[in-house]
Amino acid sequence: MTQHDSPALPAHRPGASTQGPADPSPSRTTRPWRPALLYTLGFLTVYLLAICTPWGQRAENALFGLGKQGGEEAWIYPLSGAAYGSTPLPPMELSAKPTVVVGLAVIVVLTLVRRCWWPGCAALGIVILTTGGKEVLKSNLPRPDLVGAPENLLDQGFPSGHTAIPAALTLAAVLVVSPRIRPYIATVGVLWLACIAAASATMGGHRPSEVLGATLLACACYGLATWLLPPAAAPGATRSPRALPVITLTLALAIALASGARNDTLTRSLVSGATGFICAALVWYAAVGRPAHTARRTRPARG
């Protein structure tokens, strides 16, 4: 009886896949266009509700009637640079422009050292577009007087320049540093922002809407920059210790409340502190809190 040999089977190689062709770029980063749009819509919403409605104007103007007009009653007044002979906490008072210049120089140095050309250009664009856009918007966005406010409350300050600087520099820095230290750089930046944002609101120089508007403007510029980056240069998922977000936001809340505190009014202190904390949370979420956007993987073929 003749025995028929079965056809020879290909030898199985260890590690070889029996599935269909693999996706050549399974972790390719997609362009996150939604954050830029959402932050822009948030910026417009704050402007329209707080500045272009009578009840928004009344609510913010009422804060200036709580306590004294000046910032002498604020806890952070000795560090504001407004006191005679005091050194301002950057970027308050006359330290604003030097802070921007130093920040841009640090970004350039990090870009050259790490040779991250595309992220470096995007980081510079974030700072320039935020600070320059703040000047353009402050000069061109109208502030209609809908409630017959006193003359000293009619100055246009939307968005806040002092708040825009730490927000923009923080978001720019996370693009040019190593992913390993990115969460810690973001932590330092949002704590700085929480202090400056709350101080700007409580010292009487800016309304809460102006502080929030500056932060949303910086986040919108960051979202636009990451959207325009080539996929290979776009920031991916940022891994951080599980406790870091809780620690960061807790410290941000404490710093914002202390920086916004005043001796003469609890309401204005709490509103200023809450404003600073919201700004810190927005930048933290934009920098490291947003999940990575990855392309859909090709479904393996079933054999």
PDB file of C-alpha atoms in Angstrom, residues 2-289:
ATOM      1  CA  THR A   2       1.521   3.290  -1.128  1.00  0.00           C
ATOM      2  CA  GLN A   3       1.944   5.936   1.530  1.00  0.00           C
ATOM      3  CA  HIS A   4       1.364   9.516   0.449  1.00  0.00           C
ATOM      4  CA  ASP A   5       3.476  12.052   2.191  1.00  0.00           C
ATOM      5  CA  SER A   6       1.635  15.075   3.503  1.00  0.00           C
ATOM      6  CA  PRO A   7       2.799  18.421   2.115  1.00  0.00           C
ATOM      7  CA  ALA A   8       5.635  19.912   4.057  1.00  0.00           C
ATOM      8  CA  LEU A   9       4.639  22.677   6.462  1.00  0.00           C
ATOM      9  CA  PRO A  10       6.759  25.804   6.765  1.00  0.00           C
ATOM     10  CA  ALA A  11       8.959  25.823   9.780  1.00  0.00           C
ATOM     11  CA  HIS A  12       7.667  27.950  12.630  1.00  0.00           C
ATOM     12  CA  ARG A  13      10.028  30.675  13.656  1.00  0.00           C
ATOM     13  CA  PRO A  14       9.956  31.903  17.231  1.00  0.00           C
ATOM     14  CA  GLY A  15       8.439  35.341  17.474  1.00  0.00           C
ATOM     15  CA  ALA A  16       6.921  35.183  13.982  1.00  0.00           C
ATOM     16  CA  SER A  17       3.350  36.434  13.764  1.00  0.00           C
ATOM     17  CA  THR A  18       0.665  34.248  12.232  1.00  0.00           C
ATOM     18  CA  GLN A  19      -1.606  37.211  11.691  1.00  0.00           C
ATOM     19  CA  GLY A  20      -1.929  39.539   8.752  1.00  0.00           C
ATOM     20  CA  PRO A  21       0.440  42.351   7.900  1.00  0.00           C
ATOM     21  CA  ALA A  22       1.236  44.611  10.800  1.00  0.00           C
ATOM     22  CA  ASP A  23       0.518  48.277  10.801  1.00  0.00           C
ATOM     23  CA  PRO A  24       3.723  49.986   9.722  1.00  0.00           C
ATOM     24  CA  SER A  25       3.125  52.877  12.112  1.00  0.00           C
ATOM     25  CA  PRO A  26       0.814  51.716  14.915  1.00  0.00           C
ATOM     26  CA  SER A  27       1.607  54.583  17.240  1.00  0.00           C
ATOM     27  CA  ARG A  28       1.560  57.434  14.733  1.00  0.00           C
ATOM     28  CA  THR A  29       0.304  60.592  16.379  1.00  0.00           C
ATOM     29  CA  THR A  30      -2.651  62.331  14.795  1.00  0.00           C
ATOM     30  CA  ARG A  31      -3.174  66.056  14.734  1.00  0.00           C
ATOM     31  CA  PRO A  32      -5.282  67.134  17.731  1.00  0.00           C
ATOM     32  CA  TRP A  33      -7.376  69.949  16.249  1.00  0.00           C
ATOM     33  CA  ARG A  34     -10.237  69.812  18.770  1.00  0.00           C
ATOM     34  CA  PRO A  35      -8.355  71.325  21.754  1.00  0.00           C
ATOM     35  CA  ALA A  36      -7.429  74.444  19.776  1.00  0.00           C
ATOM     36  CA  LEU A  37     -11.050  74.893  18.752  1.00  0.00           C
ATOM     37  CA  LEU A  38     -12.406  74.318  22.264  1.00  0.00           C
ATOM     38  CA  TYR A  39      -9.962  76.747  23.880  1.00  0.00           C
ATOM     39  CA  THR A  40     -10.792  79.360  21.256  1.00  0.00           C
ATOM     40  CA  LEU A  41     -14.509  78.916  21.887  1.00  0.00           C
ATOM     41  CA  GLY A  42     -13.851  79.202  25.621  1.00  0.00           C
ATOM     42  CA  PHE A  43     -11.962  82.453  25.060  1.00  0.00           C
ATOM     43  CA  LEU A  44     -14.835  83.901  23.036  1.00  0.00           C
ATOM     44  CA  THR A  45     -17.405  82.701  25.567  1.00  0.00           C
ATOM     45  CA  VAL A  46     -15.624  84.398  28.475  1.00  0.00           C
ATOM     46  CA  TYR A  47     -15.352  87.621  26.487  1.00  0.00           C
ATOM     47  CA  LEU A  48     -18.986  87.653  25.396  1.00  0.00           C
ATOM     48  CA  LEU A  49     -20.474  86.708  28.769  1.00  0.00           C
ATOM     49  CA  ALA A  50     -18.291  88.837  31.040  1.00  0.00           C
ATOM     50  CA  ILE A  51     -17.758  91.912  28.892  1.00  0.00           C
ATOM     51  CA  CYS A  52     -20.614  92.090  26.403  1.00  0.00           C
ATOM     52  CA  THR A  53     -23.542  91.481  28.779  1.00  0.00           C
ATOM     53  CA  PRO A  54     -24.893  93.849  31.467  1.00  0.00           C
ATOM     54  CA  TRP A  55     -25.029  91.191  34.177  1.00  0.00           C
ATOM     55  CA  GLY A  56     -21.464  90.102  33.413  1.00  0.00           C
ATOM     56  CA  GLN A  57     -20.222  93.658  33.773  1.00  0.00           C
ATOM     57  CA  ARG A  58     -22.177  94.195  36.986  1.00  0.00           C
ATOM     58  CA  ALA A  59     -20.823  90.999  38.538  1.00  0.00           C
ATOM     59  CA  GLU A  60     -17.185  91.879  37.871  1.00  0.00           C
ATOM     60  CA  ASN A  61     -17.532  95.571  38.666  1.00  0.00           C
ATOM     61  CA  ALA A  62     -19.063  94.628  42.000  1.00  0.00           C
ATOM     62  CA  LEU A  63     -15.809  92.946  42.993  1.00  0.00           C
ATOM     63  CA  PHE A  64     -14.001  96.278  42.842  1.00  0.00           C
ATOM     64  CA  GLY A  65     -16.467  97.688  45.336  1.00  0.00           C
ATOM     65  CA  LEU A  66     -15.438  95.106  47.919  1.00  0.00           C
ATOM     66  CA  GLY A  67     -12.684  96.532  50.066  1.00  0.00           C
ATOM     67  CA  LYS A  68     -10.215  99.198  49.011  1.00  0.00           C
ATOM     68  CA  GLN A  69      -9.436 100.016  45.392  1.00  0.00           C
ATOM     69  CA  GLY A  70      -5.683  99.515  45.690  1.00  0.00           C
ATOM     70  CA  GLY A  71      -3.741  96.352  46.304  1.00  0.00           C
ATOM     71  CA  GLU A  72      -2.267  97.312  49.657  1.00  0.00           C
ATOM     72  CA  GLU A  73      -4.615  94.933  51.451  1.00  0.00           C
ATOM     73  CA  ALA A  74      -3.492  91.942  49.374  1.00  0.00           C
ATOM     74  CA  TRP A  75      -1.184  89.485  51.083  1.00  0.00           C
ATOM     75  CA  ILE A  76       1.069  89.369  48.032  1.00  0.00           C
ATOM     76  CA  TYR A  77       1.459  93.146  47.871  1.00  0.00           C
ATOM     77  CA  PRO A  78       5.070  93.148  49.201  1.00  0.00           C
ATOM     78  CA  LEU A  79       6.068  90.905  46.250  1.00  0.00           C
ATOM     79  CA  SER A  80       4.055  92.741  43.625  1.00  0.00           C
ATOM     80  CA  GLY A  81       6.615  95.427  42.864  1.00  0.00           C
ATOM     81  CA  ALA A  82       4.025  98.112  43.586  1.00  0.00           C
ATOM     82  CA  ALA A  83       5.470  98.784  47.029  1.00  0.00           C
ATOM     83  CA  TYR A  84       8.328 101.276  47.076  1.00  0.00           C
ATOM     84  CA  GLY A  85      11.703  99.564  46.870  1.00  0.00           C
ATOM     85  CA  SER A  86      10.219  96.069  46.472  1.00  0.00           C
ATOM     86  CA  THR A  87      11.382  93.515  43.913  1.00  0.00           C
ATOM     87  CA  PRO A  88       8.484  92.344  41.728  1.00  0.00           C
ATOM     88  CA  LEU A  89       7.688  88.680  41.359  1.00  0.00           C
ATOM     89  CA  PRO A  90       8.151  87.955  37.627  1.00  0.00           C
ATOM     90  CA  PRO A  91       6.362  88.943  35.474  1.00  0.00           C
ATOM     91  CA  MET A  92       4.612  91.599  37.589  1.00  0.00           C
ATOM     92  CA  GLU A  93       5.162  95.330  37.111  1.00  0.00           C
ATOM     93  CA  LEU A  94       8.341  96.186  35.164  1.00  0.00           C
ATOM     94  CA  SER A  95       9.638  92.606  35.135  1.00  0.00           C
ATOM     95  CA  ALA A  96       7.190  91.530  32.414  1.00  0.00           C
ATOM     96  CA  LYS A  97       9.372  92.209  29.363  1.00  0.00           C
ATOM     97  CA  PRO A  98      12.591  90.824  30.915  1.00  0.00           C
ATOM     98  CA  THR A  99      10.683  87.666  31.839  1.00  0.00           C
ATOM     99  CA  VAL A 100       9.586  87.163  28.233  1.00  0.00           C
ATOM    100  CA  VAL A 101      13.106  87.792  26.923  1.00  0.00           C
ATOM    101  CA  VAL A 102      14.683  85.352  29.378  1.00  0.00           C
ATOM    102  CA  GLY A 103      12.000  82.768  28.642  1.00  0.00           C
ATOM    103  CA  LEU A 104      12.567  83.009  24.888  1.00  0.00           C
ATOM    104  CA  ALA A 105      16.328  82.687  25.412  1.00  0.00           C
ATOM    105  CA  VAL A 106      15.881  79.532  27.487  1.00  0.00           C
ATOM    106  CA  ILE A 107      13.654  78.025  24.799  1.00  0.00           C
ATOM    107  CA  VAL A 108      16.252  78.766  22.124  1.00  0.00           C
ATOM    108  CA  VAL A 109      19.028  77.180  24.203  1.00  0.00           C
ATOM    109  CA  LEU A 110      16.973  74.043  24.893  1.00  0.00           C
ATOM    110  CA  THR A 111      16.093  73.783  21.218  1.00  0.00           C
ATOM    111  CA  LEU A 112      19.757  73.962  20.211  1.00  0.00           C
ATOM    112  CA  VAL A 113      20.922  71.530  22.885  1.00  0.00           C
ATOM    113  CA  ARG A 114      18.225  68.931  22.237  1.00  0.00           C
ATOM    114  CA  ARG A 115      18.049  69.629  18.479  1.00  0.00           C
ATOM    115  CA  CYS A 116      14.281  69.550  18.562  1.00  0.00           C
ATOM    116  CA  TRP A 117      13.787  71.993  15.715  1.00  0.00           C
ATOM    117  CA  TRP A 118      10.079  71.638  15.072  1.00  0.00           C
ATOM    118  CA  PRO A 119       9.013  71.672  18.756  1.00  0.00           C
ATOM    119  CA  GLY A 120      11.396  74.571  19.349  1.00  0.00           C
ATOM    120  CA  CYS A 121       9.834  76.622  16.569  1.00  0.00           C
ATOM    121  CA  ALA A 122       6.375  75.749  17.898  1.00  0.00           C
ATOM    122  CA  ALA A 123       7.384  76.807  21.419  1.00  0.00           C
ATOM    123  CA  LEU A 124       8.658  80.157  20.184  1.00  0.00           C
ATOM    124  CA  GLY A 125       5.451  80.575  18.212  1.00  0.00           C
ATOM    125  CA  ILE A 126       3.342  79.959  21.319  1.00  0.00           C
ATOM    126  CA  VAL A 127       5.069  82.711  23.283  1.00  0.00           C
ATOM    127  CA  ILE A 128       5.161  85.212  20.426  1.00  0.00           C
ATOM    128  CA  LEU A 129       1.590  84.557  19.318  1.00  0.00           C
ATOM    129  CA  THR A 130       0.212  84.694  22.872  1.00  0.00           C
ATOM    130  CA  THR A 131       2.018  87.837  23.973  1.00  0.00           C
ATOM    131  CA  GLY A 132       1.618  89.573  20.616  1.00  0.00           C
ATOM    132  CA  GLY A 133      -1.992  88.481  20.259  1.00  0.00           C
ATOM    133  CA  LYS A 134      -2.704  89.804  23.719  1.00  0.00           C
ATOM    134  CA  GLU A 135      -1.591  93.276  22.655  1.00  0.00           C
ATOM    135  CA  VAL A 136      -3.654  93.163  19.454  1.00  0.00           C
ATOM    136  CA  LEU A 137      -6.773  91.918  21.211  1.00  0.00           C
ATOM    137  CA  LYS A 138      -6.456  94.371  24.072  1.00  0.00           C
ATOM    138  CA  SER A 139      -6.316  97.230  21.571  1.00  0.00           C
ATOM    139  CA  ASN A 140      -9.105  96.058  19.278  1.00  0.00           C
ATOM    140  CA  LEU A 141     -11.674  94.159  21.348  1.00  0.00           C
ATOM    141  CA  PRO A 142     -14.352  96.642  22.411  1.00  0.00           C
ATOM    142  CA  ARG A 143     -15.522  97.001  25.995  1.00  0.00           C
ATOM    143  CA  PRO A 144     -18.950  98.616  25.787  1.00  0.00           C
ATOM    144  CA  ASP A 145     -20.228 100.404  28.868  1.00  0.00           C
ATOM    145  CA  LEU A 146     -23.600  98.726  29.388  1.00  0.00           C
ATOM    146  CA  VAL A 147     -24.163  99.590  33.055  1.00  0.00           C
ATOM    147  CA  GLY A 148     -22.917 103.156  33.451  1.00  0.00           C
ATOM    148  CA  ALA A 149     -19.731 102.118  35.251  1.00  0.00           C
ATOM    149  CA  PRO A 150     -17.319 104.647  36.777  1.00  0.00           C
ATOM    150  CA  GLU A 151     -14.631 105.937  34.457  1.00  0.00           C
ATOM    151  CA  ASN A 152     -11.840 104.063  36.253  1.00  0.00           C
ATOM    152  CA  LEU A 153     -13.533 100.746  35.371  1.00  0.00           C
ATOM    153  CA  LEU A 154     -13.806 101.376  31.639  1.00  0.00           C
ATOM    154  CA  ASP A 155     -10.192 100.604  30.712  1.00  0.00           C
ATOM    155  CA  GLN A 156      -9.752  97.675  28.372  1.00  0.00           C
ATOM    156  CA  GLY A 157      -7.665  94.932  29.972  1.00  0.00           C
ATOM    157  CA  PHE A 158      -8.875  91.805  28.173  1.00  0.00           C
ATOM    158  CA  PRO A 159      -6.870  89.610  28.123  1.00  0.00           C
ATOM    159  CA  SER A 160      -4.388  90.041  30.976  1.00  0.00           C
ATOM    160  CA  GLY A 161      -0.784  90.408  29.854  1.00  0.00           C
ATOM    161  CA  HIS A 162       0.778  89.432  33.179  1.00  0.00           C
ATOM    162  CA  THR A 163      -1.161  86.160  33.193  1.00  0.00           C
ATOM    163  CA  ALA A 164      -0.461  85.403  29.537  1.00  0.00           C
ATOM    164  CA  ILE A 165       3.309  85.319  30.122  1.00  0.00           C
ATOM    165  CA  PRO A 166       3.571  82.428  32.642  1.00  0.00           C
ATOM    166  CA  ALA A 167       0.838  80.501  30.812  1.00  0.00           C
ATOM    167  CA  ALA A 168       2.605  80.805  27.451  1.00  0.00           C
ATOM    168  CA  LEU A 169       6.089  80.101  28.818  1.00  0.00           C
ATOM    169  CA  THR A 170       4.880  77.009  30.678  1.00  0.00           C
ATOM    170  CA  LEU A 171       3.173  75.560  27.611  1.00  0.00           C
ATOM    171  CA  ALA A 172       6.187  76.402  25.461  1.00  0.00           C
ATOM    172  CA  ALA A 173       8.614  74.771  27.891  1.00  0.00           C
ATOM    173  CA  VAL A 174       6.823  71.420  27.878  1.00  0.00           C
ATOM    174  CA  LEU A 175       7.419  71.166  24.128  1.00  0.00           C
ATOM    175  CA  VAL A 176      11.206  71.461  24.288  1.00  0.00           C
ATOM    176  CA  VAL A 177      12.106  69.509  27.422  1.00  0.00           C
ATOM    177  CA  SER A 178      12.549  65.777  27.702  1.00  0.00           C
ATOM    178  CA  PRO A 179       9.299  63.809  28.084  1.00  0.00           C
ATOM    179  CA  ARG A 180      10.648  62.380  31.352  1.00  0.00           C
ATOM    180  CA  ILE A 181      10.764  65.759  33.066  1.00  0.00           C
ATOM    181  CA  ARG A 182       7.835  67.308  31.201  1.00  0.00           C
ATOM    182  CA  PRO A 183       5.306  66.695  34.035  1.00  0.00           C
ATOM    183  CA  TYR A 184       7.626  68.290  36.588  1.00  0.00           C
ATOM    184  CA  ILE A 185       8.268  71.342  34.401  1.00  0.00           C
ATOM    185  CA  ALA A 186       4.514  71.643  33.958  1.00  0.00           C
ATOM    186  CA  THR A 187       4.079  71.439  37.731  1.00  0.00           C
ATOM    187  CA  VAL A 188       6.481  74.316  38.336  1.00  0.00           C
ATOM    188  CA  GLY A 189       4.825  76.329  35.596  1.00  0.00           C
ATOM    189  CA  VAL A 190       1.252  75.913  36.793  1.00  0.00           C
ATOM    190  CA  LEU A 191       2.229  76.780  40.366  1.00  0.00           C
ATOM    191  CA  TRP A 192       3.821  79.965  39.045  1.00  0.00           C
ATOM    192  CA  LEU A 193       0.720  80.668  36.976  1.00  0.00           C
ATOM    193  CA  ALA A 194      -1.619  80.068  39.925  1.00  0.00           C
ATOM    194  CA  CYS A 195       0.283  82.690  41.915  1.00  0.00           C
ATOM    195  CA  ILE A 196       0.389  85.330  39.160  1.00  0.00           C
ATOM    196  CA  ALA A 197      -3.199  84.804  38.000  1.00  0.00           C
ATOM    197  CA  ALA A 198      -4.632  85.099  41.506  1.00  0.00           C
ATOM    198  CA  ALA A 199      -2.425  88.094  42.292  1.00  0.00           C
ATOM    199  CA  SER A 200      -3.457  89.870  39.089  1.00  0.00           C
ATOM    200  CA  ALA A 201      -7.111  89.441  39.992  1.00  0.00           C
ATOM    201  CA  THR A 202      -6.847  90.471  43.631  1.00  0.00           C
ATOM    202  CA  MET A 203      -4.512  93.449  43.187  1.00  0.00           C
ATOM    203  CA  GLY A 204      -7.153  95.292  41.161  1.00  0.00           C
ATOM    204  CA  GLY A 205      -5.273  95.417  37.886  1.00  0.00           C
ATOM    205  CA  HIS A 206      -7.431  92.844  36.119  1.00  0.00           C
ATOM    206  CA  ARG A 207     -10.861  91.301  36.326  1.00  0.00           C
ATOM    207  CA  PRO A 208     -11.257  87.512  36.637  1.00  0.00           C
ATOM    208  CA  SER A 209     -12.466  87.336  33.018  1.00  0.00           C
ATOM    209  CA  GLU A 210      -9.275  89.023  31.814  1.00  0.00           C
ATOM    210  CA  VAL A 211      -7.143  86.529  33.696  1.00  0.00           C
ATOM    211  CA  LEU A 212      -9.116  83.559  32.388  1.00  0.00           C
ATOM    212  CA  GLY A 213      -9.062  84.993  28.869  1.00  0.00           C
ATOM    213  CA  ALA A 214      -5.270  85.211  28.879  1.00  0.00           C
ATOM    214  CA  THR A 215      -4.947  81.592  29.985  1.00  0.00           C
ATOM    215  CA  LEU A 216      -7.406  80.371  27.360  1.00  0.00           C
ATOM    216  CA  LEU A 217      -5.541  82.355  24.705  1.00  0.00           C
ATOM    217  CA  ALA A 218      -2.266  80.649  25.633  1.00  0.00           C
ATOM    218  CA  CYS A 219      -3.944  77.222  25.606  1.00  0.00           C
ATOM    219  CA  ALA A 220      -5.478  77.951  22.193  1.00  0.00           C
ATOM    220  CA  CYS A 221      -2.050  78.903  20.817  1.00  0.00           C
ATOM    221  CA  TYR A 222      -0.598  75.701  22.278  1.00  0.00           C
ATOM    222  CA  GLY A 223      -3.359  73.661  20.682  1.00  0.00           C
ATOM    223  CA  LEU A 224      -2.766  75.371  17.337  1.00  0.00           C
ATOM    224  CA  ALA A 225       0.982  74.785  17.545  1.00  0.00           C
ATOM    225  CA  THR A 226       0.642  71.082  18.315  1.00  0.00           C
ATOM    226  CA  TRP A 227      -1.904  70.736  15.508  1.00  0.00           C
ATOM    227  CA  LEU A 228       0.488  72.270  12.980  1.00  0.00           C
ATOM    228  CA  LEU A 229       3.457  70.176  14.087  1.00  0.00           C
ATOM    229  CA  PRO A 230       4.433  67.240  11.860  1.00  0.00           C
ATOM    230  CA  PRO A 231       3.110  63.956  13.269  1.00  0.00           C
ATOM    231  CA  ALA A 232       6.601  62.753  14.170  1.00  0.00           C
ATOM    232  CA  ALA A 233       7.314  65.928  16.168  1.00  0.00           C
ATOM    233  CA  ALA A 234       3.950  66.242  17.925  1.00  0.00           C
ATOM    234  CA  PRO A 235       4.041  65.582  21.690  1.00  0.00           C
ATOM    235  CA  GLY A 236       2.817  62.129  22.587  1.00  0.00           C
ATOM    236  CA  ALA A 237       1.383  60.763  25.793  1.00  0.00           C
ATOM    237  CA  THR A 238       3.052  62.114  28.922  1.00  0.00           C
ATOM    238  CA  ARG A 239       3.558  59.601  31.688  1.00  0.00           C
ATOM    239  CA  SER A 240       3.713  60.974  35.186  1.00  0.00           C
ATOM    240  CA  PRO A 241       3.467  59.506  38.681  1.00  0.00           C
ATOM    241  CA  ARG A 242      -0.128  58.848  39.636  1.00  0.00           C
ATOM    242  CA  ALA A 243       0.033  61.156  42.608  1.00  0.00           C
ATOM    243  CA  LEU A 244       1.576  64.065  40.709  1.00  0.00           C
ATOM    244  CA  PRO A 245      -1.663  65.563  39.300  1.00  0.00           C
ATOM    245  CA  VAL A 246      -3.298  65.514  42.730  1.00  0.00           C
ATOM    246  CA  ILE A 247      -0.228  67.003  44.402  1.00  0.00           C
ATOM    247  CA  THR A 248       0.160  69.658  41.698  1.00  0.00           C
ATOM    248  CA  LEU A 249      -3.448  70.801  41.722  1.00  0.00           C
ATOM    249  CA  THR A 250      -3.601  70.764  45.535  1.00  0.00           C
ATOM    250  CA  LEU A 251      -0.534  72.958  45.753  1.00  0.00           C
ATOM    251  CA  ALA A 252      -1.926  75.173  42.993  1.00  0.00           C
ATOM    252  CA  LEU A 253      -5.122  75.667  44.979  1.00  0.00           C
ATOM    253  CA  ALA A 254      -3.207  76.554  48.133  1.00  0.00           C
ATOM    254  CA  ILE A 255      -0.942  78.997  46.288  1.00  0.00           C
ATOM    255  CA  ALA A 256      -3.868  80.582  44.445  1.00  0.00           C
ATOM    256  CA  LEU A 257      -5.818  81.108  47.665  1.00  0.00           C
ATOM    257  CA  ALA A 258      -2.786  82.616  49.413  1.00  0.00           C
ATOM    258  CA  SER A 259      -1.927  84.838  46.428  1.00  0.00           C
ATOM    259  CA  GLY A 260      -5.516  86.028  46.090  1.00  0.00           C
ATOM    260  CA  ALA A 261      -6.093  86.646  49.796  1.00  0.00           C
ATOM    261  CA  ARG A 262      -6.889  90.136  51.056  1.00  0.00           C
ATOM    262  CA  ASN A 263      -7.335  91.525  54.552  1.00  0.00           C
ATOM    263  CA  ASP A 264     -10.470  93.537  53.758  1.00  0.00           C
ATOM    264  CA  THR A 265     -12.788  91.175  51.848  1.00  0.00           C
ATOM    265  CA  LEU A 266     -13.276  87.423  51.894  1.00  0.00           C
ATOM    266  CA  THR A 267     -15.449  87.307  48.764  1.00  0.00           C
ATOM    267  CA  ARG A 268     -12.904  88.979  46.540  1.00  0.00           C
ATOM    268  CA  SER A 269     -10.168  86.808  48.017  1.00  0.00           C
ATOM    269  CA  LEU A 270     -12.047  83.603  47.230  1.00  0.00           C
ATOM    270  CA  VAL A 271     -12.980  84.716  43.719  1.00  0.00           C
ATOM    271  CA  SER A 272      -9.379  85.659  42.959  1.00  0.00           C
ATOM    272  CA  GLY A 273      -8.086  82.385  44.391  1.00  0.00           C
ATOM    273  CA  ALA A 274     -10.616  80.358  42.409  1.00  0.00           C
ATOM    274  CA  THR A 275      -9.635  82.217  39.246  1.00  0.00           C
ATOM    275  CA  GLY A 276      -5.962  81.423  39.764  1.00  0.00           C
ATOM    276  CA  PHE A 277      -6.733  77.756  40.396  1.00  0.00           C
ATOM    277  CA  ILE A 278      -8.877  77.437  37.256  1.00  0.00           C
ATOM    278  CA  CYS A 279      -6.070  78.950  35.185  1.00  0.00           C
ATOM    279  CA  ALA A 280      -3.590  76.453  36.643  1.00  0.00           C
ATOM    280  CA  ALA A 281      -5.929  73.529  35.972  1.00  0.00           C
ATOM    281  CA  LEU A 282      -6.463  74.627  32.350  1.00  0.00           C
ATOM    282  CA  VAL A 283      -2.738  74.784  31.620  1.00  0.00           C
ATOM    283  CA  TRP A 284      -2.059  71.498  33.420  1.00  0.00           C
ATOM    284  CA  TYR A 285      -4.716  69.751  31.368  1.00  0.00           C
ATOM    285  CA  ALA A 286      -3.420  71.268  28.130  1.00  0.00           C
ATOM    286  CA  ALA A 287       0.206  70.370  28.880  1.00  0.00           C
ATOM    287  CA  VAL A 288       0.051  66.864  30.358  1.00  0.00           C
ATOM    288  CA  GLY A 289      -3.512  65.986  31.222  1.00  0.00           C
TER     289      GLY A 289
END
